[in-house]
Amino acid sequence: MLAAASRILSRSTPLLKPSLARTHFPAGYRFAVRSMAGSAASPFKKIQIQRDDTTFDAYVVGKEDAPGIVVVQEWWGVDFEIKNHAVKISQLNPGFKALIPDLYRGKVGLDTAEAQHLMSGLDWPGAVKDIHASVNWLKANGSKKVGVTGYCMGGALAIASSVLVPEVDAVVSFYGVPPPELADPTQAKAPVQAHFGELDNFVGFSDVKTAKALEEKLKASGVPYEVHIYPGSAHAFMNISPDGVKRRKEMGMDDHDPAAVELAWSRFQSWMTRYLSA
Protein backbone atom coordinates (compact mmCIF):
# COMPACT_ATOMS: atom_id res chain seq x y z
CA MET A 1 0.00 0.00 0.00
CA LEU A 2 2.61 2.53 1.03
CA ALA A 3 4.84 1.38 -1.81
CA ALA A 4 2.71 3.79 -3.86
CA ALA A 5 5.21 6.52 -3.07
CA SER A 6 7.93 4.50 -4.76
CA ARG A 7 5.69 3.79 -7.73
CA ILE A 8 5.11 7.52 -8.10
CA LEU A 9 8.85 8.10 -8.27
CA SER A 10 9.41 5.31 -10.77
CA ARG A 11 6.54 5.90 -13.18
CA SER A 12 5.86 9.62 -13.30
CA THR A 13 8.93 11.18 -14.78
CA PRO A 14 11.79 10.78 -17.23
CA LEU A 15 14.20 11.48 -14.36
CA LEU A 16 14.85 7.78 -13.99
CA LYS A 17 16.63 6.24 -16.93
CA PRO A 18 14.05 4.10 -18.78
CA SER A 19 16.24 1.00 -18.54
CA LEU A 20 16.43 1.41 -14.76
CA ALA A 21 12.75 2.20 -14.30
CA ARG A 22 11.84 -1.06 -16.08
CA THR A 23 14.38 -3.20 -14.25
CA HIS A 24 13.02 -6.50 -12.95
CA PHE A 25 14.89 -8.28 -10.18
CA PRO A 26 15.29 -12.04 -10.60
CA ALA A 27 15.01 -14.40 -7.66
CA GLY A 28 18.17 -14.35 -5.62
CA TYR A 29 19.28 -10.99 -7.02
CA ARG A 30 22.07 -9.65 -4.85
CA PHE A 31 22.14 -5.91 -4.26
CA ALA A 32 25.40 -4.01 -4.44
CA VAL A 33 24.81 -2.48 -1.06
CA ARG A 34 27.27 -1.45 1.57
CA SER A 35 27.34 -0.67 5.25
CA MET A 36 27.69 2.96 6.29
CA ALA A 37 29.46 2.25 9.57
CA GLY A 38 31.58 5.21 10.58
CA SER A 39 35.30 5.18 9.91
CA ALA A 40 38.01 6.45 12.22
CA ALA A 41 37.98 9.78 10.38
CA SER A 42 34.19 10.15 10.53
CA PRO A 43 32.75 12.99 12.62
CA PHE A 44 29.82 10.73 13.50
CA LYS A 45 29.26 8.72 16.63
CA LYS A 46 27.51 5.45 15.83
CA ILE A 47 24.85 4.46 18.33
CA GLN A 48 22.10 1.87 18.56
CA ILE A 49 18.48 2.68 19.34
CA GLN A 50 15.89 0.14 20.39
CA ARG A 51 12.16 0.36 19.79
CA ASP A 52 9.57 -2.37 20.10
CA ASP A 53 11.33 -5.61 19.14
CA THR A 54 13.97 -4.16 16.84
CA THR A 55 17.28 -2.31 17.17
CA PHE A 56 18.71 0.02 14.54
CA ASP A 57 21.92 1.96 14.03
CA ALA A 58 21.98 5.75 14.03
CA TYR A 59 24.71 8.32 13.43
CA VAL A 60 25.06 11.40 15.63
CA VAL A 61 27.08 14.57 15.07
CA GLY A 62 27.05 17.95 16.84
CA LYS A 63 27.12 19.54 20.29
CA GLU A 64 25.97 17.29 23.11
CA ASP A 65 23.60 19.78 24.74
CA ALA A 66 22.29 21.35 21.53
CA PRO A 67 18.74 21.16 20.19
CA GLY A 68 18.32 17.90 18.31
CA ILE A 69 17.36 17.31 14.69
CA VAL A 70 16.54 13.89 13.25
CA VAL A 71 17.81 13.84 9.65
CA VAL A 72 15.91 11.35 7.49
CA GLN A 73 17.52 9.75 4.45
CA GLU A 74 16.61 9.92 0.78
CA TRP A 75 15.67 6.71 -1.01
CA TRP A 76 19.38 5.95 -1.43
CA GLY A 77 19.82 5.13 2.25
CA VAL A 78 22.37 6.50 4.72
CA ASP A 79 24.91 7.53 2.09
CA PHE A 80 27.42 10.34 1.61
CA GLU A 81 24.81 13.01 0.81
CA ILE A 82 22.58 12.58 3.85
CA LYS A 83 25.71 12.59 6.00
CA ASN A 84 26.81 15.82 4.27
CA HIS A 85 23.45 17.36 5.18
CA ALA A 86 23.71 16.21 8.81
CA VAL A 87 27.20 17.69 9.19
CA LYS A 88 25.99 20.96 7.64
CA ILE A 89 23.05 21.06 10.06
CA SER A 90 25.30 20.43 13.06
CA GLN A 91 27.42 23.43 12.07
CA LEU A 92 24.59 25.94 11.64
CA ASN A 93 24.31 28.61 14.32
CA PRO A 94 23.50 28.32 17.16
CA GLY A 95 24.51 24.66 16.79
CA PHE A 96 22.42 21.50 16.53
CA LYS A 97 22.87 17.82 17.32
CA ALA A 98 21.94 15.85 14.19
CA LEU A 99 20.94 12.19 14.26
CA ILE A 100 20.48 9.99 11.18
CA PRO A 101 18.45 6.81 11.80
CA ASP A 102 19.34 3.98 9.43
CA LEU A 103 15.92 3.05 8.07
CA TYR A 104 17.37 0.47 5.67
CA ARG A 105 19.37 -1.34 8.35
CA GLY A 106 22.76 -0.88 6.68
CA LYS A 107 21.75 -1.14 3.03
CA VAL A 108 22.48 1.59 0.52
CA GLY A 109 21.27 1.72 -3.07
CA LEU A 110 24.13 2.37 -5.50
CA ASP A 111 21.88 3.20 -8.46
CA THR A 112 18.27 4.21 -9.02
CA ALA A 113 17.06 0.64 -9.52
CA GLU A 114 18.42 -0.42 -6.14
CA ALA A 115 17.13 2.73 -4.44
CA GLN A 116 13.67 2.17 -5.91
CA HIS A 117 13.65 -1.43 -4.71
CA LEU A 118 14.78 -0.51 -1.21
CA MET A 119 12.18 2.24 -0.92
CA SER A 120 9.47 -0.07 -2.25
CA GLY A 121 10.30 -2.56 0.49
CA LEU A 122 10.35 0.00 3.29
CA ASP A 123 7.94 -0.47 6.18
CA TRP A 124 6.72 3.15 6.25
CA PRO A 125 4.84 2.96 9.57
CA GLY A 126 7.93 1.22 10.97
CA ALA A 127 10.09 4.06 9.65
CA VAL A 128 7.89 6.55 11.51
CA LYS A 129 8.45 4.46 14.64
CA ASP A 130 12.22 4.67 14.03
CA ILE A 131 11.92 8.44 13.79
CA HIS A 132 9.81 8.52 16.97
CA ALA A 133 12.45 6.48 18.82
CA SER A 134 15.17 8.79 17.47
CA VAL A 135 13.33 11.88 18.73
CA ASN A 136 12.96 10.27 22.14
CA TRP A 137 16.65 9.30 22.20
CA LEU A 138 17.70 12.89 21.53
CA LYS A 139 15.38 14.21 24.24
CA ALA A 140 16.78 11.67 26.69
CA ASN A 141 20.35 12.63 25.79
CA GLY A 142 20.59 16.38 26.25
CA SER A 143 18.29 17.94 23.63
CA LYS A 144 15.42 19.83 25.25
CA LYS A 145 13.67 20.25 21.91
CA VAL A 146 13.90 18.14 18.75
CA GLY A 147 12.99 18.74 15.13
CA VAL A 148 12.80 16.42 12.14
CA THR A 149 14.03 17.10 8.63
CA GLY A 150 14.31 14.90 5.57
CA TYR A 151 14.93 14.82 1.85
CA CYS A 152 12.83 13.13 -0.85
CA MET A 153 11.54 9.97 0.87
CA GLY A 154 12.80 11.47 4.12
CA GLY A 155 10.93 14.70 3.41
CA ALA A 156 7.69 12.76 3.19
CA LEU A 157 8.50 10.97 6.44
CA ALA A 158 9.36 14.28 8.12
CA ILE A 159 5.89 15.62 7.33
CA ALA A 160 4.39 12.34 8.54
CA SER A 161 6.23 12.81 11.83
CA SER A 162 4.51 16.18 12.32
CA VAL A 163 1.24 14.25 12.32
CA LEU A 164 2.21 11.00 14.05
CA VAL A 165 5.00 11.85 16.52
CA PRO A 166 3.69 14.15 19.29
CA GLU A 167 7.17 14.82 20.71
CA VAL A 168 8.35 16.58 17.52
CA ASP A 169 8.77 20.34 18.00
CA ALA A 170 9.35 21.43 14.38
CA VAL A 171 9.68 19.96 10.89
CA VAL A 172 11.50 21.00 7.73
CA SER A 173 10.76 18.87 4.68
CA PHE A 174 12.54 18.89 1.34
CA TYR A 175 10.67 17.74 -1.79
CA GLY A 176 8.46 14.96 -0.45
CA VAL A 177 4.84 14.57 0.68
CA PRO A 178 3.58 11.43 2.47
CA PRO A 179 0.90 9.22 0.92
CA PRO A 180 -2.50 9.92 2.50
CA GLU A 181 -2.78 6.44 3.97
CA LEU A 182 0.34 7.17 6.05
CA ALA A 183 -0.39 10.69 7.29
CA ASP A 184 -2.81 13.53 6.58
CA PRO A 185 -1.05 16.94 6.76
CA THR A 186 -4.31 18.58 7.84
CA GLN A 187 -3.65 16.82 11.14
CA ALA A 188 -0.13 18.22 11.60
CA LYS A 189 0.67 19.12 15.20
CA ALA A 190 4.13 20.68 14.79
CA PRO A 191 5.21 23.70 12.71
CA VAL A 192 6.13 22.64 9.16
CA GLN A 193 8.38 24.33 6.62
CA ALA A 194 8.56 22.67 3.18
CA HIS A 195 10.82 23.22 0.16
CA PHE A 196 10.16 22.23 -3.46
CA GLY A 197 11.76 22.83 -6.84
CA GLU A 198 9.66 24.47 -9.53
CA LEU A 199 10.94 21.96 -12.12
CA ASP A 200 10.35 18.89 -9.92
CA ASN A 201 8.22 16.48 -11.96
CA PHE A 202 7.70 13.65 -9.51
CA VAL A 203 3.93 13.94 -9.97
CA GLY A 204 1.92 13.36 -6.83
CA PHE A 205 5.00 13.32 -4.62
CA SER A 206 6.94 16.57 -4.96
CA ASP A 207 5.79 18.48 -8.06
CA VAL A 208 4.45 22.03 -7.77
CA LYS A 209 0.80 20.93 -7.79
CA THR A 210 1.50 18.60 -4.88
CA ALA A 211 3.40 21.36 -3.06
CA LYS A 212 0.46 23.75 -3.41
CA ALA A 213 -1.97 21.06 -2.23
CA LEU A 214 0.26 20.53 0.81
CA GLU A 215 0.13 24.26 1.52
CA GLU A 216 -3.67 24.16 1.62
CA LYS A 217 -3.63 21.15 3.94
CA LEU A 218 -1.16 22.81 6.29
CA LYS A 219 -3.31 25.92 6.31
CA ALA A 220 -6.24 23.75 7.43
CA SER A 221 -4.13 22.18 10.18
CA GLY A 222 -3.74 25.45 12.06
CA VAL A 223 -0.02 24.99 12.72
CA PRO A 224 2.57 27.57 11.63
CA TYR A 225 3.77 26.66 8.15
CA GLU A 226 5.77 27.86 5.17
CA VAL A 227 5.90 26.31 1.69
CA HIS A 228 8.69 27.56 -0.57
CA ILE A 229 9.02 26.84 -4.29
CA TYR A 230 12.37 27.56 -5.95
CA PRO A 231 12.27 28.77 -9.59
CA GLY A 232 14.52 26.87 -11.97
CA SER A 233 15.23 24.07 -9.48
CA ALA A 234 14.38 20.39 -9.91
CA HIS A 235 14.11 17.51 -7.46
CA ALA A 236 16.95 17.02 -4.94
CA PHE A 237 18.36 20.50 -5.63
CA MET A 238 20.03 20.53 -2.20
CA ASN A 239 22.47 17.79 -3.27
CA ILE A 240 25.48 19.82 -4.35
CA SER A 241 28.45 17.61 -3.52
CA PRO A 242 30.46 16.55 -6.62
CA ASP A 243 29.10 12.99 -6.38
CA GLY A 244 25.61 14.28 -5.74
CA VAL A 245 25.73 16.60 -8.77
CA LYS A 246 26.98 13.74 -10.92
CA ARG A 247 24.18 11.47 -9.74
CA ARG A 248 21.53 14.13 -10.42
CA LYS A 249 22.87 14.65 -13.94
CA GLU A 250 22.67 10.91 -14.55
CA MET A 251 18.99 11.19 -13.59
CA GLY A 252 18.43 14.05 -16.04
CA MET A 253 18.64 16.96 -13.60
CA ASP A 254 21.13 19.55 -14.84
CA ASP A 255 19.98 22.52 -12.77
CA HIS A 256 22.41 24.02 -10.29
CA ASP A 257 21.54 27.15 -8.31
CA PRO A 258 23.82 27.80 -5.32
CA ALA A 259 21.75 30.85 -4.38
CA ALA A 260 18.62 28.70 -4.03
CA VAL A 261 20.52 26.22 -1.88
CA GLU A 262 21.84 28.95 0.41
CA LEU A 263 18.38 30.52 0.67
CA ALA A 264 16.88 27.16 1.62
CA TRP A 265 19.55 26.61 4.29
CA SER A 266 18.93 30.11 5.63
CA ARG A 267 15.20 29.43 5.91
CA PHE A 268 15.92 26.05 7.52
CA GLN A 269 18.19 27.68 10.10
CA SER A 270 15.66 30.38 10.95
CA TRP A 271 12.79 27.89 11.31
CA MET A 272 14.62 25.40 13.47
CA THR A 273 16.16 28.13 15.62
CA ARG A 274 12.75 29.72 16.18
CA TYR A 275 11.01 26.54 17.27
CA LEU A 276 13.82 24.61 18.93
CA SER A 277 15.17 27.36 21.15
CA ALA A 278 14.61 26.36 24.77
XYZ file of C-alpha atoms in Angstrom:
278
model
C 0.000 0.000 0.000
C 2.607 2.531 1.029
C 4.840 1.378 -1.815
C 2.706 3.794 -3.859
C 5.213 6.520 -3.074
C 7.934 4.501 -4.764
C 5.685 3.790 -7.732
C 5.107 7.523 -8.101
C 8.853 8.102 -8.270
C 9.407 5.313 -10.770
C 6.535 5.901 -13.177
C 5.859 9.616 -13.300
C 8.934 11.179 -14.784
C 11.789 10.785 -17.228
C 14.196 11.477 -14.363
C 14.852 7.777 -13.992
C 16.630 6.238 -16.930
C 14.052 4.102 -18.780
C 16.235 1.000 -18.540
C 16.425 1.408 -14.758
C 12.748 2.198 -14.298
C 11.842 -1.058 -16.081
C 14.383 -3.195 -14.246
C 13.023 -6.503 -12.947
C 14.895 -8.277 -10.179
C 15.293 -12.040 -10.600
C 15.008 -14.404 -7.659
C 18.168 -14.348 -5.615
C 19.275 -10.986 -7.022
C 22.074 -9.646 -4.845
C 22.145 -5.905 -4.260
C 25.398 -4.015 -4.442
C 24.808 -2.479 -1.055
C 27.267 -1.454 1.572
C 27.344 -0.671 5.255
C 27.685 2.959 6.291
C 29.461 2.250 9.574
C 31.578 5.208 10.579
C 35.304 5.179 9.909
C 38.011 6.448 12.220
C 37.976 9.779 10.381
C 34.194 10.151 10.534
C 32.749 12.990 12.624
C 29.818 10.733 13.500
C 29.257 8.719 16.628
C 27.515 5.452 15.834
C 24.845 4.456 18.331
C 22.099 1.874 18.555
C 18.485 2.683 19.338
C 15.891 0.143 20.389
C 12.164 0.356 19.792
C 9.572 -2.371 20.101
C 11.330 -5.614 19.137
C 13.973 -4.157 16.840
C 17.278 -2.307 17.165
C 18.708 0.024 14.539
C 21.918 1.959 14.028
C 21.982 5.746 14.029
C 24.705 8.323 13.430
C 25.064 11.405 15.632
C 27.078 14.572 15.071
C 27.055 17.952 16.839
C 27.117 19.536 20.287
C 25.966 17.285 23.107
C 23.604 19.783 24.741
C 22.293 21.350 21.533
C 18.745 21.162 20.189
C 18.325 17.900 18.307
C 17.359 17.307 14.689
C 16.536 13.890 13.249
C 17.808 13.837 9.645
C 15.907 11.353 7.487
C 17.519 9.746 4.449
C 16.610 9.923 0.779
C 15.666 6.706 -1.013
C 19.376 5.946 -1.429
C 19.824 5.134 2.251
C 22.368 6.504 4.717
C 24.912 7.525 2.092
C 27.419 10.337 1.611
C 24.814 13.006 0.811
C 22.583 12.576 3.845
C 25.709 12.590 5.997
C 26.807 15.822 4.270
C 23.454 17.360 5.183
C 23.714 16.211 8.805
C 27.196 17.690 9.187
C 25.987 20.965 7.641
C 23.047 21.060 10.064
C 25.301 20.430 13.064
C 27.422 23.432 12.071
C 24.593 25.936 11.640
C 24.313 28.611 14.316
C 23.499 28.322 17.157
C 24.513 24.656 16.788
C 22.418 21.495 16.531
C 22.870 17.816 17.320
C 21.942 15.852 14.194
C 20.944 12.190 14.259
C 20.478 9.995 11.176
C 18.450 6.810 11.802
C 19.342 3.976 9.434
C 15.922 3.047 8.074
C 17.374 0.472 5.665
C 19.374 -1.336 8.350
C 22.757 -0.884 6.680
C 21.748 -1.142 3.035
C 22.478 1.586 0.516
C 21.273 1.722 -3.073
C 24.127 2.373 -5.496
C 21.879 3.203 -8.458
C 18.265 4.214 -9.023
C 17.064 0.636 -9.517
C 18.416 -0.420 -6.139
C 17.129 2.726 -4.442
C 13.670 2.174 -5.912
C 13.647 -1.432 -4.714
C 14.780 -0.506 -1.208
C 12.180 2.244 -0.921
C 9.467 -0.075 -2.255
C 10.298 -2.557 0.490
C 10.350 0.000 3.293
C 7.938 -0.467 6.175
C 6.717 3.151 6.251
C 4.840 2.959 9.572
C 7.930 1.220 10.968
C 10.089 4.061 9.649
C 7.891 6.547 11.512
C 8.447 4.459 14.641
C 12.215 4.672 14.028
C 11.915 8.445 13.788
C 9.815 8.522 16.973
C 12.450 6.482 18.817
C 15.174 8.790 17.471
C 13.334 11.877 18.728
C 12.964 10.271 22.143
C 16.655 9.299 22.197
C 17.703 12.886 21.527
C 15.380 14.213 24.236
C 16.782 11.667 26.689
C 20.354 12.634 25.794
C 20.589 16.383 26.255
C 18.293 17.941 23.628
C 15.420 19.834 25.248
C 13.667 20.249 21.909
C 13.897 18.143 18.752
C 12.992 18.744 15.133
C 12.797 16.425 12.140
C 14.033 17.098 8.629
C 14.313 14.900 5.572
C 14.926 14.822 1.855
C 12.829 13.127 -0.853
C 11.536 9.966 0.871
C 12.798 11.475 4.120
C 10.928 14.699 3.412
C 7.690 12.765 3.190
C 8.498 10.968 6.441
C 9.364 14.279 8.115
C 5.889 15.621 7.333
C 4.391 12.343 8.538
C 6.233 12.812 11.833
C 4.513 16.181 12.320
C 1.245 14.249 12.325
C 2.209 11.004 14.049
C 4.998 11.852 16.523
C 3.694 14.148 19.287
C 7.168 14.821 20.708
C 8.346 16.584 17.518
C 8.772 20.341 17.999
C 9.354 21.435 14.379
C 9.682 19.960 10.893
C 11.503 21.003 7.734
C 10.757 18.873 4.676
C 12.536 18.886 1.342
C 10.668 17.739 -1.790
C 8.463 14.965 -0.449
C 4.841 14.572 0.683
C 3.575 11.431 2.466
C 0.903 9.222 0.923
C -2.503 9.922 2.502
C -2.784 6.439 3.973
C 0.336 7.168 6.055
C -0.394 10.689 7.286
C -2.812 13.534 6.585
C -1.051 16.940 6.756
C -4.314 18.580 7.838
C -3.646 16.816 11.144
C -0.127 18.224 11.597
C 0.670 19.122 15.200
C 4.131 20.683 14.793
C 5.212 23.700 12.706
C 6.126 22.636 9.156
C 8.378 24.326 6.621
C 8.562 22.673 3.184
C 10.818 23.216 0.160
C 10.157 22.229 -3.460
C 11.760 22.828 -6.844
C 9.657 24.474 -9.535
C 10.938 21.961 -12.117
C 10.355 18.893 -9.924
C 8.223 16.482 -11.958
C 7.697 13.647 -9.512
C 3.934 13.938 -9.972
C 1.916 13.356 -6.830
C 4.995 13.324 -4.624
C 6.939 16.574 -4.956
C 5.791 18.483 -8.056
C 4.450 22.032 -7.767
C 0.798 20.926 -7.794
C 1.505 18.597 -4.877
C 3.404 21.362 -3.064
C 0.459 23.746 -3.407
C -1.967 21.060 -2.227
C 0.259 20.527 0.810
C 0.126 24.255 1.520
C -3.674 24.156 1.615
C -3.630 21.149 3.942
C -1.156 22.811 6.292
C -3.310 25.920 6.314
C -6.236 23.754 7.427
C -4.125 22.182 10.182
C -3.738 25.454 12.061
C -0.015 24.989 12.724
C 2.572 27.571 11.635
C 3.775 26.664 8.155
C 5.772 27.859 5.172
C 5.902 26.306 1.695
C 8.693 27.555 -0.570
C 9.021 26.844 -4.293
C 12.366 27.558 -5.953
C 12.272 28.773 -9.588
C 14.515 26.871 -11.972
C 15.225 24.066 -9.481
C 14.377 20.386 -9.909
C 14.112 17.507 -7.462
C 16.950 17.019 -4.944
C 18.359 20.496 -5.630
C 20.026 20.525 -2.199
C 22.465 17.785 -3.273
C 25.475 19.821 -4.350
C 28.454 17.605 -3.524
C 30.455 16.546 -6.620
C 29.098 12.992 -6.381
C 25.606 14.283 -5.740
C 25.729 16.595 -8.774
C 26.982 13.738 -10.925
C 24.179 11.472 -9.738
C 21.534 14.134 -10.419
C 22.870 14.649 -13.936
C 22.667 10.914 -14.553
C 18.990 11.192 -13.590
C 18.430 14.045 -16.043
C 18.644 16.958 -13.596
C 21.129 19.552 -14.843
C 19.975 22.515 -12.766
C 22.410 24.022 -10.291
C 21.541 27.147 -8.306
C 23.821 27.802 -5.321
C 21.745 30.850 -4.380
C 18.624 28.695 -4.033
C 20.520 26.218 -1.878
C 21.835 28.948 0.409
C 18.375 30.515 0.672
C 16.880 27.159 1.622
C 19.546 26.612 4.295
C 18.928 30.113 5.634
C 15.203 29.429 5.911
C 15.918 26.053 7.520
C 18.189 27.675 10.102
C 15.656 30.379 10.951
C 12.795 27.893 11.307
C 14.624 25.402 13.473
C 16.156 28.130 15.623
C 12.748 29.725 16.179
C 11.006 26.541 17.272
C 13.816 24.607 18.929
C 15.166 27.364 21.152
C 14.608 26.364 24.767
